[in-house]
Amino acid sequence: MSNLTTVLKYEFYNVLRSKWIIFYTLFLAACTFGFYEVADSFEKIALSLINVLVPIVSLVSILFTATYWYSSERFTEMLLTQPVPRQKLILARLIAIIGALSCSLLVGIYIPFLVHGDISWGSGVIGLASIFLTIVFSVLGVLIGVYISDRMLGIGLGLGLWFYMVVIHDALLLIMLLIFKDYPLDVPSAILGAINPVGLSRVVLLMFFDAPLLLGHTGALIRSLVETGAGYYYLTCFAIVWLLCPTFFAYRKFIYRDF
Amino acid sequence: MIEVKHLGKSFGNLSVLRGLDAHIKKGSITGLAGPNACGKTTLIKILLGLVVPDHGEILLDGKPIKKGSDYRRFIGYMPQNADFPANLTGRELFKMLQDLRQEKSTNLEDLIQLFELENFVHKPFNTLSGGTKQKIAATTAFMFNAPILILDEPTVGLDPVAALRLKDLVIRSSQQNKTVLLVSHIMSEVEQLVSHVIFLLEGQAVFSGDVENLRVQTGTTSLEKGIVKLLASAESRPSPVRDASL
């Protein structure tokens, strides 16, 4: 077993046994089962679930990862005193945290889907978008952890970042559109909307379920771009940038920082 | 032998190590002493690969440690405040370390018995006391028979029986020609264990040699008095460090 798989395996066990991860799974399962009780079609259940999943998955991912990173700082130091290259250590820990959070998420939402026999493209897209959010926000949590040594400041920043992406970003965009309403702002607004990973995943999900009324202002703009064909290209590019950039900066900082 | 050559490290404007030179003899128990913020922890962290020096190098048996992580298999480290993954057990930690080093520990069961950990190694770390975690940290440091042992305040948090057993283990390790680097503020403990002392002040070694030499040089009867005298005399005159910074 290589260094990477060894660290990954034990970190994965450790995260998966956390009581918060168990609570997260149960919460998601309860929500999904609950939506089955009150809605009569899969589309309605999916739309309700999306509205819960997008803010909750991003919040849990960034807060859990940042908190876990800070609380395991001394163990990180201990691992660094072992013959393990730093490059392998950060990758193994990152994959373990994302893997455990994703497992918890998938178990929480797919058990109700399985019980009700709703395994379809729709449920697949919900799973993929949620995993995308889990990866992006977990990496942001690690990024905060490796750059900011003050735990309170780091967790506060994580919360602020989440609040910005879920609430403030769209509000700022709307204010900008109101101020510059006399100018043609469709393309810049759509790009600014998709810069936000929360907006990005929300739009992809709601477009798949063909629910334009729920898209909000950002979503409506991106949707108009998607209909021209170029939008898919932009969405994919933004998603790749969100997956790779924070990972690169966290990886680079971890390799060169002092502990 | 561990050779520290002109080691320098600054954190922002704070210069912690300023061209530190020192030798740690093979098979010796060397005490790293000095007032707070003199650079002891930074030196250990550089040796362990946790901190990257700005200049200078450390040689282990003539080979620089700057690049790579493989040299760390020759080091057993016991931190001052050990902490482990909350939901793993001691057994899992030992297995993880053996897998990481790709080396089976031959004395693990003896160490578990020595520190009376039999009833604790199957429990998750979040249920264990600080003292028990320290005993597990001691076990991880000694379980691979590493030729170099770095012990940072090893007896802090241990009960008297475990502390005594750990001290015996340190002495036995030295008799097996292992190099031990010990950081401790408990002077009686240092006096009892070490054969050599490196005394750091403002990022430089103001004394490096054997304990007897220190006593003779300072005209004192104990290591503790010798160190106090060394500190007093270093503070009463402009140190080379202060001269260099002018």
GROMACS .gro file of N, CA, C and O in nm, chain A residues 121-229:
model
  436
  121TRP      N    1  -3.197   0.976  -1.475
  121TRP     CA    2  -3.102   1.082  -1.511
  121TRP      C    3  -3.117   1.200  -1.415
  121TRP      O    4  -3.019   1.263  -1.377
  122GLY      N    5  -3.242   1.228  -1.377
  122GLY     CA    6  -3.269   1.341  -1.287
  122GLY      C    7  -3.198   1.323  -1.154
  122GLY      O    8  -3.129   1.415  -1.107
  123SER      N    9  -3.210   1.204  -1.094
  123SER     CA   10  -3.144   1.183  -0.965
  123SER      C   11  -2.992   1.183  -0.983
  123SER      O   12  -2.918   1.225  -0.893
  124GLY      N   13  -2.946   1.138  -1.101
  124GLY     CA   14  -2.803   1.138  -1.130
  124GLY      C   15  -2.747   1.280  -1.135
  124GLY      O   16  -2.640   1.308  -1.078
  125VAL      N   17  -2.822   1.371  -1.199
  125VAL     CA   18  -2.776   1.510  -1.209
  125VAL      C   19  -2.775   1.576  -1.070
  125VAL      O   20  -2.682   1.651  -1.037
  126ILE      N   21  -2.874   1.544  -0.989
  126ILE     CA   22  -2.876   1.599  -0.852
  126ILE      C   23  -2.749   1.554  -0.777
  126ILE      O   24  -2.681   1.633  -0.711
  127GLY      N   25  -2.717   1.424  -0.790
  127GLY     CA   26  -2.597   1.370  -0.724
  127GLY      C   27  -2.470   1.437  -0.774
  127GLY      O   28  -2.385   1.479  -0.695
  128LEU      N   29  -2.459   1.453  -0.906
  128LEU     CA   30  -2.337   1.512  -0.964
  128LEU      C   31  -2.319   1.658  -0.921
  128LEU      O   32  -2.209   1.699  -0.883
  129ALA      N   33  -2.428   1.735  -0.928
  129ALA     CA   34  -2.419   1.876  -0.890
  129ALA      C   35  -2.384   1.889  -0.741
  129ALA      O   36  -2.306   1.977  -0.702
  130SER      N   37  -2.440   1.800  -0.658
  130SER     CA   38  -2.410   1.806  -0.514
  130SER      C   39  -2.264   1.769  -0.488
  130SER      O   40  -2.199   1.828  -0.401
  131ILE      N   41  -2.214   1.671  -0.564
  131ILE     CA   42  -2.072   1.633  -0.545
  131ILE      C   43  -1.982   1.748  -0.593
  131ILE      O   44  -1.879   1.777  -0.530
  132PHE      N   45  -2.023   1.815  -0.700
  132PHE     CA   46  -1.946   1.931  -0.747
  132PHE      C   47  -1.936   2.036  -0.635
  132PHE      O   48  -1.828   2.086  -0.604
  133LEU      N   49  -2.050   2.065  -0.573
  133LEU     CA   50  -2.050   2.163  -0.462
  133LEU      C   51  -1.965   2.113  -0.345
  133LEU      O   52  -1.893   2.190  -0.282
  134THR      N   53  -1.976   1.983  -0.315
  134THR     CA   54  -1.897   1.925  -0.205
  134THR      C   55  -1.748   1.944  -0.233
  134THR      O   56  -1.672   1.987  -0.143
  135ILE      N   57  -1.704   1.915  -0.356
  135ILE     CA   58  -1.561   1.927  -0.389
  135ILE      C   59  -1.518   2.073  -0.378
  135ILE      O   60  -1.420   2.104  -0.308
  136VAL      N   61  -1.592   2.162  -0.443
  136VAL     CA   62  -1.550   2.303  -0.446
  136VAL      C   63  -1.543   2.360  -0.304
  136VAL      O   64  -1.442   2.420  -0.265
  137PHE      N   65  -1.646   2.337  -0.224
  137PHE     CA   66  -1.648   2.398  -0.091
  137PHE      C   67  -1.554   2.328   0.008
  137PHE      O   68  -1.502   2.392   0.099
  138SER      N   69  -1.531   2.199  -0.012
  138SER     CA   70  -1.432   2.131   0.074
  138SER      C   71  -1.293   2.185   0.044
  138SER      O   72  -1.214   2.210   0.136
  139VAL      N   73  -1.262   2.202  -0.084
  139VAL     CA   74  -1.130   2.255  -0.120
  139VAL      C   75  -1.116   2.399  -0.068
  139VAL      O   76  -1.009   2.435  -0.017
  140LEU      N   77  -1.225   2.476  -0.074
  140LEU     CA   78  -1.218   2.612  -0.019
  140LEU      C   79  -1.192   2.607   0.133
  140LEU      O   80  -1.117   2.689   0.186
  141GLY      N   81  -1.252   2.510   0.199
  141GLY     CA   82  -1.229   2.492   0.343
  141GLY      C   83  -1.082   2.462   0.372
  141GLY      O   84  -1.022   2.518   0.464
  142VAL      N   85  -1.022   2.374   0.291
  142VAL     CA   86  -0.880   2.341   0.308
  142VAL      C   87  -0.794   2.462   0.274
  142VAL      O   88  -0.695   2.492   0.345
  143LEU      N   89  -0.833   2.533   0.170
  143LEU     CA   90  -0.758   2.653   0.128
  143LEU      C   91  -0.752   2.753   0.245
  143LEU      O   92  -0.646   2.808   0.276
  144ILE      N   93  -0.867   2.772   0.309
  144ILE     CA   94  -0.872   2.863   0.424
  144ILE      C   95  -0.781   2.808   0.535
  144ILE      O   96  -0.701   2.880   0.594
  145GLY      N   97  -0.790   2.678   0.559
  145GLY     CA   98  -0.711   2.614   0.665
  145GLY      C   99  -0.561   2.627   0.644
  145GLY      O  100  -0.487   2.649   0.739
  146VAL      N  101  -0.515   2.615   0.520
  146VAL     CA  102  -0.370   2.622   0.498
  146VAL      C  103  -0.318   2.766   0.492
  146VAL      O  104  -0.201   2.791   0.519
  147TYR      N  105  -0.405   2.860   0.456
  147TYR     CA  106  -0.360   2.999   0.446
  147TYR      C  107  -0.374   3.076   0.578
  147TYR      O  108  -0.295   3.164   0.608
  148ILE      N  109  -0.479   3.045   0.654
  148ILE     CA  110  -0.507   3.125   0.775
  148ILE      C  111  -0.487   3.037   0.898
  148ILE      O  112  -0.558   2.937   0.916
  149SER      N  113  -0.391   3.074   0.981
  149SER     CA  114  -0.364   2.987   1.097
  149SER      C  115  -0.458   3.015   1.214
  149SER      O  116  -0.474   2.929   1.301
  150ASP      N  117  -0.522   3.132   1.216
  150ASP     CA  118  -0.617   3.163   1.323
  150ASP      C  119  -0.750   3.091   1.296
  150ASP      O  120  -0.820   3.123   1.199
  151ARG      N  121  -0.782   2.997   1.384
  151ARG     CA  122  -0.901   2.912   1.363
  151ARG      C  123  -1.031   2.994   1.353
  151ARG      O  124  -1.112   2.972   1.264
  152MET      N  125  -1.049   3.088   1.447
  152MET     CA  126  -1.174   3.165   1.449
  152MET      C  127  -1.189   3.249   1.322
  152MET      O  128  -1.296   3.257   1.262
  153LEU      N  129  -1.079   3.310   1.283
  153LEU     CA  130  -1.080   3.393   1.163
  153LEU      C  131  -1.111   3.306   1.040
  153LEU      O  132  -1.192   3.343   0.955
  154GLY      N  133  -1.048   3.189   1.035
  154GLY     CA  134  -1.067   3.098   0.922
  154GLY      C  135  -1.212   3.051   0.910
  154GLY      O  136  -1.271   3.054   0.802
  155ILE      N  137  -1.268   3.010   1.023
  155ILE     CA  138  -1.406   2.959   1.019
  155ILE      C  139  -1.503   3.074   0.988
  155ILE      O  140  -1.598   3.058   0.911
  156GLY      N  141  -1.474   3.191   1.044
  156GLY     CA  142  -1.556   3.309   1.014
  156GLY      C  143  -1.550   3.343   0.865
  156GLY      O  144  -1.653   3.371   0.803
  157LEU      N  145  -1.432   3.335   0.810
  157LEU     CA  146  -1.416   3.364   0.667
  157LEU      C  147  -1.492   3.261   0.582
  157LEU      O  148  -1.557   3.296   0.482
  158GLY      N  149  -1.487   3.135   0.626
  158GLY     CA  150  -1.560   3.029   0.555
  158GLY      C  151  -1.710   3.059   0.554
  158GLY      O  152  -1.776   3.048   0.450
  159LEU      N  153  -1.760   3.098   0.671
  159LEU     CA  154  -1.903   3.131   0.681
  159LEU      C  155  -1.938   3.251   0.592
  159LEU      O  156  -2.040   3.250   0.523
  160GLY      N  157  -1.851   3.352   0.596
  160GLY     CA  158  -1.872   3.473   0.516
  160GLY      C  159  -1.872   3.441   0.367
  160GLY      O  160  -1.957   3.490   0.292
  161LEU      N  161  -1.779   3.357   0.328
  161LEU     CA  162  -1.767   3.318   0.186
  161LEU      C  163  -1.893   3.245   0.140
  161LEU      O  164  -1.948   3.271   0.033
  162TRP      N  165  -1.940   3.156   0.226
  162TRP     CA  166  -2.063   3.081   0.194
  162TRP      C  167  -2.182   3.178   0.182
  162TRP      O  168  -2.259   3.170   0.086
  163PHE      N  169  -2.193   3.269   0.278
  163PHE     CA  170  -2.305   3.363   0.276
  163PHE      C  171  -2.300   3.451   0.151
  163PHE      O  172  -2.402   3.478   0.088
  164TYR      N  173  -2.177   3.490   0.115
  164TYR     CA  174  -2.162   3.572  -0.005
  164TYR      C  175  -2.211   3.494  -0.128
  164TYR      O  176  -2.289   3.546  -0.209
  165MET      N  177  -2.167   3.372  -0.140
  165MET     CA  178  -2.199   3.295  -0.260
  165MET      C  179  -2.347   3.255  -0.268
  165MET      O  180  -2.403   3.247  -0.376
  166VAL      N  181  -2.407   3.230  -0.153
  166VAL     CA  182  -2.546   3.185  -0.153
  166VAL      C  183  -2.644   3.303  -0.160
  166VAL      O  184  -2.747   3.294  -0.226
  167VAL      N  185  -2.609   3.414  -0.096
  167VAL     CA  186  -2.706   3.525  -0.087
  167VAL      C  187  -2.656   3.654  -0.154
  167VAL      O  188  -2.721   3.707  -0.245
  168ILE      N  189  -2.541   3.701  -0.112
  168ILE     CA  190  -2.499   3.837  -0.149
  168ILE      C  191  -2.465   3.851  -0.297
  168ILE      O  192  -2.496   3.952  -0.360
  169HIS      N  193  -2.402   3.748  -0.353
  169HIS     CA  194  -2.358   3.758  -0.494
  169HIS      C  195  -2.475   3.792  -0.586
  169HIS      O  196  -2.465   3.884  -0.669
  170ASP      N  197  -2.584   3.721  -0.573
  170ASP     CA  198  -2.702   3.745  -0.658
  170ASP      C  199  -2.761   3.883  -0.631
  170ASP      O  200  -2.804   3.951  -0.725
  171ALA      N  201  -2.760   3.924  -0.504
  171ALA     CA  202  -2.815   4.055  -0.470
  171ALA      C  203  -2.732   4.166  -0.533
  171ALA      O  204  -2.786   4.261  -0.590
  172LEU      N  205  -2.599   4.152  -0.528
  172LEU     CA  206  -2.511   4.252  -0.588
  172LEU      C  207  -2.533   4.260  -0.739
  172LEU      O  208  -2.533   4.367  -0.798
  173LEU      N  209  -2.553   4.142  -0.797
  173LEU     CA  210  -2.574   4.135  -0.942
  173LEU      C  211  -2.702   4.209  -0.980
  173LEU      O  212  -2.707   4.284  -1.078
  174LEU      N  213  -2.804   4.189  -0.899
  174LEU     CA  214  -2.932   4.254  -0.924
  174LEU      C  215  -2.920   4.406  -0.912
  174LEU      O  216  -2.969   4.482  -0.997
  175ILE      N  217  -2.846   4.451  -0.809
  175ILE     CA  218  -2.825   4.596  -0.790
  175ILE      C  219  -2.750   4.653  -0.911
  175ILE      O  220  -2.785   4.758  -0.965
  176MET      N  221  -2.649   4.578  -0.957
  176MET     CA  222  -2.571   4.623  -1.072
  176MET      C  223  -2.661   4.638  -1.195
  176MET      O  224  -2.653   4.735  -1.270
  177LEU      N  225  -2.751   4.541  -1.212
  177LEU     CA  226  -2.841   4.546  -1.329
  177LEU      C  227  -2.937   4.664  -1.320
  177LEU      O  228  -2.970   4.725  -1.422
  178LEU      N  229  -2.980   4.694  -1.197
  178LEU     CA  230  -3.071   4.807  -1.181
  178LEU      C  231  -3.001   4.940  -1.210
  178LEU      O  232  -3.054   5.028  -1.275
  179ILE      N  233  -2.877   4.949  -1.161
  179ILE     CA  234  -2.801   5.074  -1.182
  179ILE      C  235  -2.771   5.095  -1.331
  179ILE      O  236  -2.784   5.204  -1.384
  180PHE      N  237  -2.731   4.985  -1.398
  180PHE     CA  238  -2.692   4.999  -1.539
  180PHE      C  239  -2.799   4.944  -1.634
  180PHE      O  240  -2.769   4.883  -1.735
  181LYS      N  241  -2.924   4.967  -1.598
  181LYS     CA  242  -3.034   4.905  -1.675
  181LYS      C  243  -3.042   4.955  -1.820
  181LYS      O  244  -3.100   4.889  -1.906
  182ASP      N  245  -2.981   5.071  -1.846
  182ASP     CA  246  -2.987   5.126  -1.983
  182ASP      C  247  -2.879   5.067  -2.074
  182ASP      O  248  -2.872   5.103  -2.192
  183TYR      N  249  -2.794   4.984  -2.019
  183TYR     CA  250  -2.684   4.927  -2.099
  183TYR      C  251  -2.711   4.780  -2.130
  183TYR      O  252  -2.781   4.712  -2.052
  184PRO      N  253  -2.653   4.729  -2.240
  184PRO     CA  254  -2.670   4.585  -2.269
  184PRO      C  255  -2.578   4.501  -2.179
  184PRO      O  256  -2.457   4.496  -2.200
  185LEU      N  257  -2.635   4.441  -2.078
  185LEU     CA  258  -2.553   4.373  -1.977
  185LEU      C  259  -2.573   4.221  -1.973
  185LEU      O  260  -2.527   4.155  -1.880
  186ASP      N  261  -2.641   4.167  -2.074
  186ASP     CA  262  -2.674   4.023  -2.068
  186ASP      C  263  -2.551   3.934  -2.053
  186ASP      O  264  -2.544   3.850  -1.963
  187VAL      N  265  -2.454   3.956  -2.141
  187VAL     CA  266  -2.337   3.867  -2.139
  187VAL      C  267  -2.253   3.888  -2.012
  187VAL      O  268  -2.224   3.790  -1.941
  188PRO      N  269  -2.214   4.013  -1.978
  188PRO     CA  270  -2.136   4.028  -1.853
  188PRO      C  271  -2.210   3.978  -1.730
  188PRO      O  272  -2.151   3.919  -1.640
  189SER      N  273  -2.342   3.999  -1.726
  189SER     CA  274  -2.418   3.951  -1.609
  189SER      C  275  -2.419   3.800  -1.601
  189SER      O  276  -2.406   3.742  -1.493
  190ALA      N  277  -2.434   3.737  -1.719
  190ALA     CA  278  -2.435   3.589  -1.719
  190ALA      C  279  -2.301   3.536  -1.673
  190ALA      O  280  -2.293   3.440  -1.594
  191ILE      N  281  -2.194   3.602  -1.718
  191ILE     CA  282  -2.059   3.556  -1.677
  191ILE      C  283  -2.042   3.578  -1.526
  191ILE      O  284  -1.997   3.489  -1.454
  192LEU      N  285  -2.081   3.696  -1.478
  192LEU     CA  286  -2.069   3.723  -1.334
  192LEU      C  287  -2.154   3.627  -1.252
  192LEU      O  288  -2.116   3.587  -1.142
  193GLY      N  289  -2.267   3.589  -1.306
  193GLY     CA  290  -2.354   3.493  -1.237
  193GLY      C  291  -2.290   3.357  -1.226
  193GLY      O  292  -2.292   3.292  -1.121
  194ALA      N  293  -2.228   3.313  -1.335
  194ALA     CA  294  -2.170   3.179  -1.337
  194ALA      C  295  -2.037   3.170  -1.265
  194ALA      O  296  -1.987   3.062  -1.238
  195ILE      N  297  -1.981   3.288  -1.231
  195ILE     CA  298  -1.854   3.287  -1.155
  195ILE      C  299  -1.875   3.219  -1.020
  195ILE      O  300  -1.786   3.157  -0.965
  196ASN      N  301  -1.998   3.231  -0.971
  196ASN     CA  302  -2.031   3.176  -0.840
  196ASN      C  303  -2.067   3.027  -0.852
  196ASN      O  304  -2.161   2.992  -0.925
  197PRO      N  305  -1.995   2.936  -0.784
  197PRO     CA  306  -2.025   2.793  -0.800
  197PRO      C  307  -2.166   2.754  -0.754
  197PRO      O  308  -2.224   2.659  -0.805
  198VAL      N  309  -2.219   2.830  -0.657
  198VAL     CA  310  -2.354   2.800  -0.610
  198VAL      C  311  -2.454   2.831  -0.722
  198VAL      O  312  -2.541   2.749  -0.754
  199GLY      N  313  -2.437   2.947  -0.784
  199GLY     CA  314  -2.524   2.985  -0.896
  199GLY      C  315  -2.511   2.886  -1.010
  199GLY      O  316  -2.611   2.842  -1.068
  200LEU      N  317  -2.389   2.846  -1.035
  200LEU     CA  318  -2.360   2.752  -1.144
  200LEU      C  319  -2.435   2.620  -1.125
  200LEU      O  320  -2.504   2.572  -1.216
  201SER      N  321  -2.422   2.561  -1.007
  201SER     CA  322  -2.487   2.431  -0.985
  201SER      C  323  -2.640   2.445  -0.979
  201SER      O  324  -2.713   2.360  -1.029
  202ARG      N  325  -2.687   2.557  -0.922
  202ARG     CA  326  -2.831   2.579  -0.913
  202ARG      C  327  -2.892   2.588  -1.054
  202ARG      O  328  -2.994   2.527  -1.083
  203VAL      N  329  -2.821   2.661  -1.141
  203VAL     CA  330  -2.870   2.679  -1.278
  203VAL      C  331  -2.872   2.545  -1.353
  203VAL      O  332  -2.972   2.511  -1.418
  204VAL      N  333  -2.764   2.470  -1.341
  204VAL     CA  334  -2.758   2.340  -1.411
  204VAL      C  335  -2.874   2.251  -1.366
  204VAL      O  336  -2.945   2.190  -1.447
  205LEU      N  337  -2.895   2.246  -1.234
  205LEU     CA  338  -3.001   2.161  -1.180
  205LEU      C  339  -3.140   2.207  -1.225
  205LEU      O  340  -3.221   2.128  -1.273
  206LEU      N  341  -3.164   2.337  -1.212
  206LEU     CA  342  -3.299   2.386  -1.244
  206LEU      C  343  -3.326   2.383  -1.395
  206LEU      O  344  -3.439   2.362  -1.437
  207MET      N  345  -3.220   2.401  -1.473
  207MET     CA  346  -3.239   2.389  -1.618
  207MET      C  347  -3.273   2.246  -1.656
  207MET      O  348  -3.355   2.220  -1.742
  208PHE      N  349  -3.207   2.151  -1.587
  208PHE     CA  350  -3.235   2.010  -1.618
  208PHE      C  351  -3.381   1.976  -1.588
  208PHE      O  352  -3.445   1.903  -1.661
  209PHE      N  353  -3.430   2.033  -1.478
  209PHE     CA  354  -3.570   2.005  -1.442
  209PHE      C  355  -3.667   2.105  -1.503
  209PHE      O  356  -3.784   2.110  -1.466
  210ASP      N  357  -3.614   2.186  -1.594
  210ASP     CA  358  -3.694   2.279  -1.672
  210ASP      C  359  -3.784   2.367  -1.582
  210ASP      O  360  -3.907   2.368  -1.596
  211ALA      N  361  -3.720   2.433  -1.489
  211ALA     CA  362  -3.796   2.518  -1.396
  211ALA      C  363  -3.745   2.661  -1.402
  211ALA      O  364  -3.684   2.710  -1.307
  212PRO      N  365  -3.767   2.729  -1.515
  212PRO     CA  366  -3.710   2.863  -1.532
  212PRO      C  367  -3.757   2.964  -1.427
  212PRO      O  368  -3.682   3.055  -1.391
  213LEU      N  369  -3.878   2.946  -1.376
  213LEU     CA  370  -3.928   3.044  -1.279
  213LEU      C  371  -3.847   3.046  -1.150
  213LEU      O  372  -3.843   3.145  -1.080
  214LEU      N  373  -3.782   2.931  -1.123
  214LEU     CA  374  -3.705   2.922  -0.999
  214LEU      C  375  -3.559   2.961  -1.019
  214LEU      O  376  -3.481   2.957  -0.926
  215LEU      N  377  -3.524   2.997  -1.140
  215LEU     CA  378  -3.382   3.020  -1.166
  215LEU      C  379  -3.327   3.148  -1.102
  215LEU      O  380  -3.208   3.159  -1.081
  216GLY      N  381  -3.413   3.244  -1.076
  216GLY     CA  382  -3.364   3.370  -1.023
  216GLY      C  383  -3.303   3.451  -1.137
  216GLY      O  384  -3.299   3.407  -1.252
  217HIS      N  385  -3.253   3.570  -1.104
  217HIS     CA  386  -3.204   3.658  -1.209
  217HIS      C  387  -3.081   3.602  -1.278
  217HIS      O  388  -3.071   3.596  -1.401
  218THR      N  389  -2.983   3.555  -1.199
  218THR     CA  390  -2.859   3.500  -1.254
  218THR      C  391  -2.890   3.384  -1.347
  218THR      O  392  -2.842   3.376  -1.459
  219GLY      N  393  -2.974   3.295  -1.296
  219GLY     CA  394  -3.007   3.175  -1.372
  219GLY      C  395  -3.074   3.209  -1.504
  219GLY      O  396  -3.042   3.149  -1.608
  220ALA      N  397  -3.164   3.306  -1.500
  220ALA     CA  398  -3.235   3.343  -1.623
  220ALA      C  399  -3.137   3.392  -1.728
  220ALA      O  400  -3.148   3.360  -1.846
  221LEU      N  401  -3.039   3.469  -1.684
  221LEU     CA  402  -2.939   3.521  -1.778
  221LEU      C  403  -2.854   3.408  -1.837
  221LEU      O  404  -2.829   3.402  -1.957
  222ILE      N  405  -2.810   3.319  -1.749
  222ILE     CA  406  -2.727   3.208  -1.798
  222ILE      C  407  -2.808   3.119  -1.892
  222ILE      O  408  -2.759   3.073  -1.994
  223ARG      N  409  -2.933   3.101  -1.855
  223ARG     CA  410  -3.019   3.018  -1.938
  223ARG      C  411  -3.029   3.076  -2.080
  223ARG      O  412  -3.024   3.003  -2.179
  224SER      N  413  -3.039   3.211  -2.088
  224SER     CA  414  -3.048   3.272  -2.222
  224SER      C  415  -2.920   3.246  -2.300
  224SER      O  416  -2.923   3.227  -2.422
  225LEU      N  417  -2.807   3.241  -2.229
  225LEU     CA  418  -2.681   3.212  -2.298
  225LEU      C  419  -2.673   3.065  -2.340
  225LEU      O  420  -2.626   3.031  -2.448
  226VAL      N  421  -2.720   2.978  -2.251
  226VAL     CA  422  -2.716   2.834  -2.279
  226VAL      C  423  -2.797   2.802  -2.404
  226VAL      O  424  -2.758   2.720  -2.486
  227GLU      N  425  -2.908   2.873  -2.416
  227GLU     CA  426  -2.994   2.848  -2.532
  227GLU      C  427  -2.924   2.881  -2.664
  227GLU      O  428  -2.957   2.828  -2.769
  228THR      N  429  -2.821   2.969  -2.656
  228THR     CA  430  -2.746   2.999  -2.778
  228THR      C  431  -2.637   2.894  -2.805
  228THR      O  432  -2.573   2.896  -2.908
  229GLY      N  433  -2.614   2.805  -2.713
  229GLY     CA  434  -2.516   2.699  -2.734
  229GLY      C  435  -2.383   2.729  -2.667
  229GLY      O  436  -2.319   2.641  -2.611
   0.00000   0.00000   0.00000
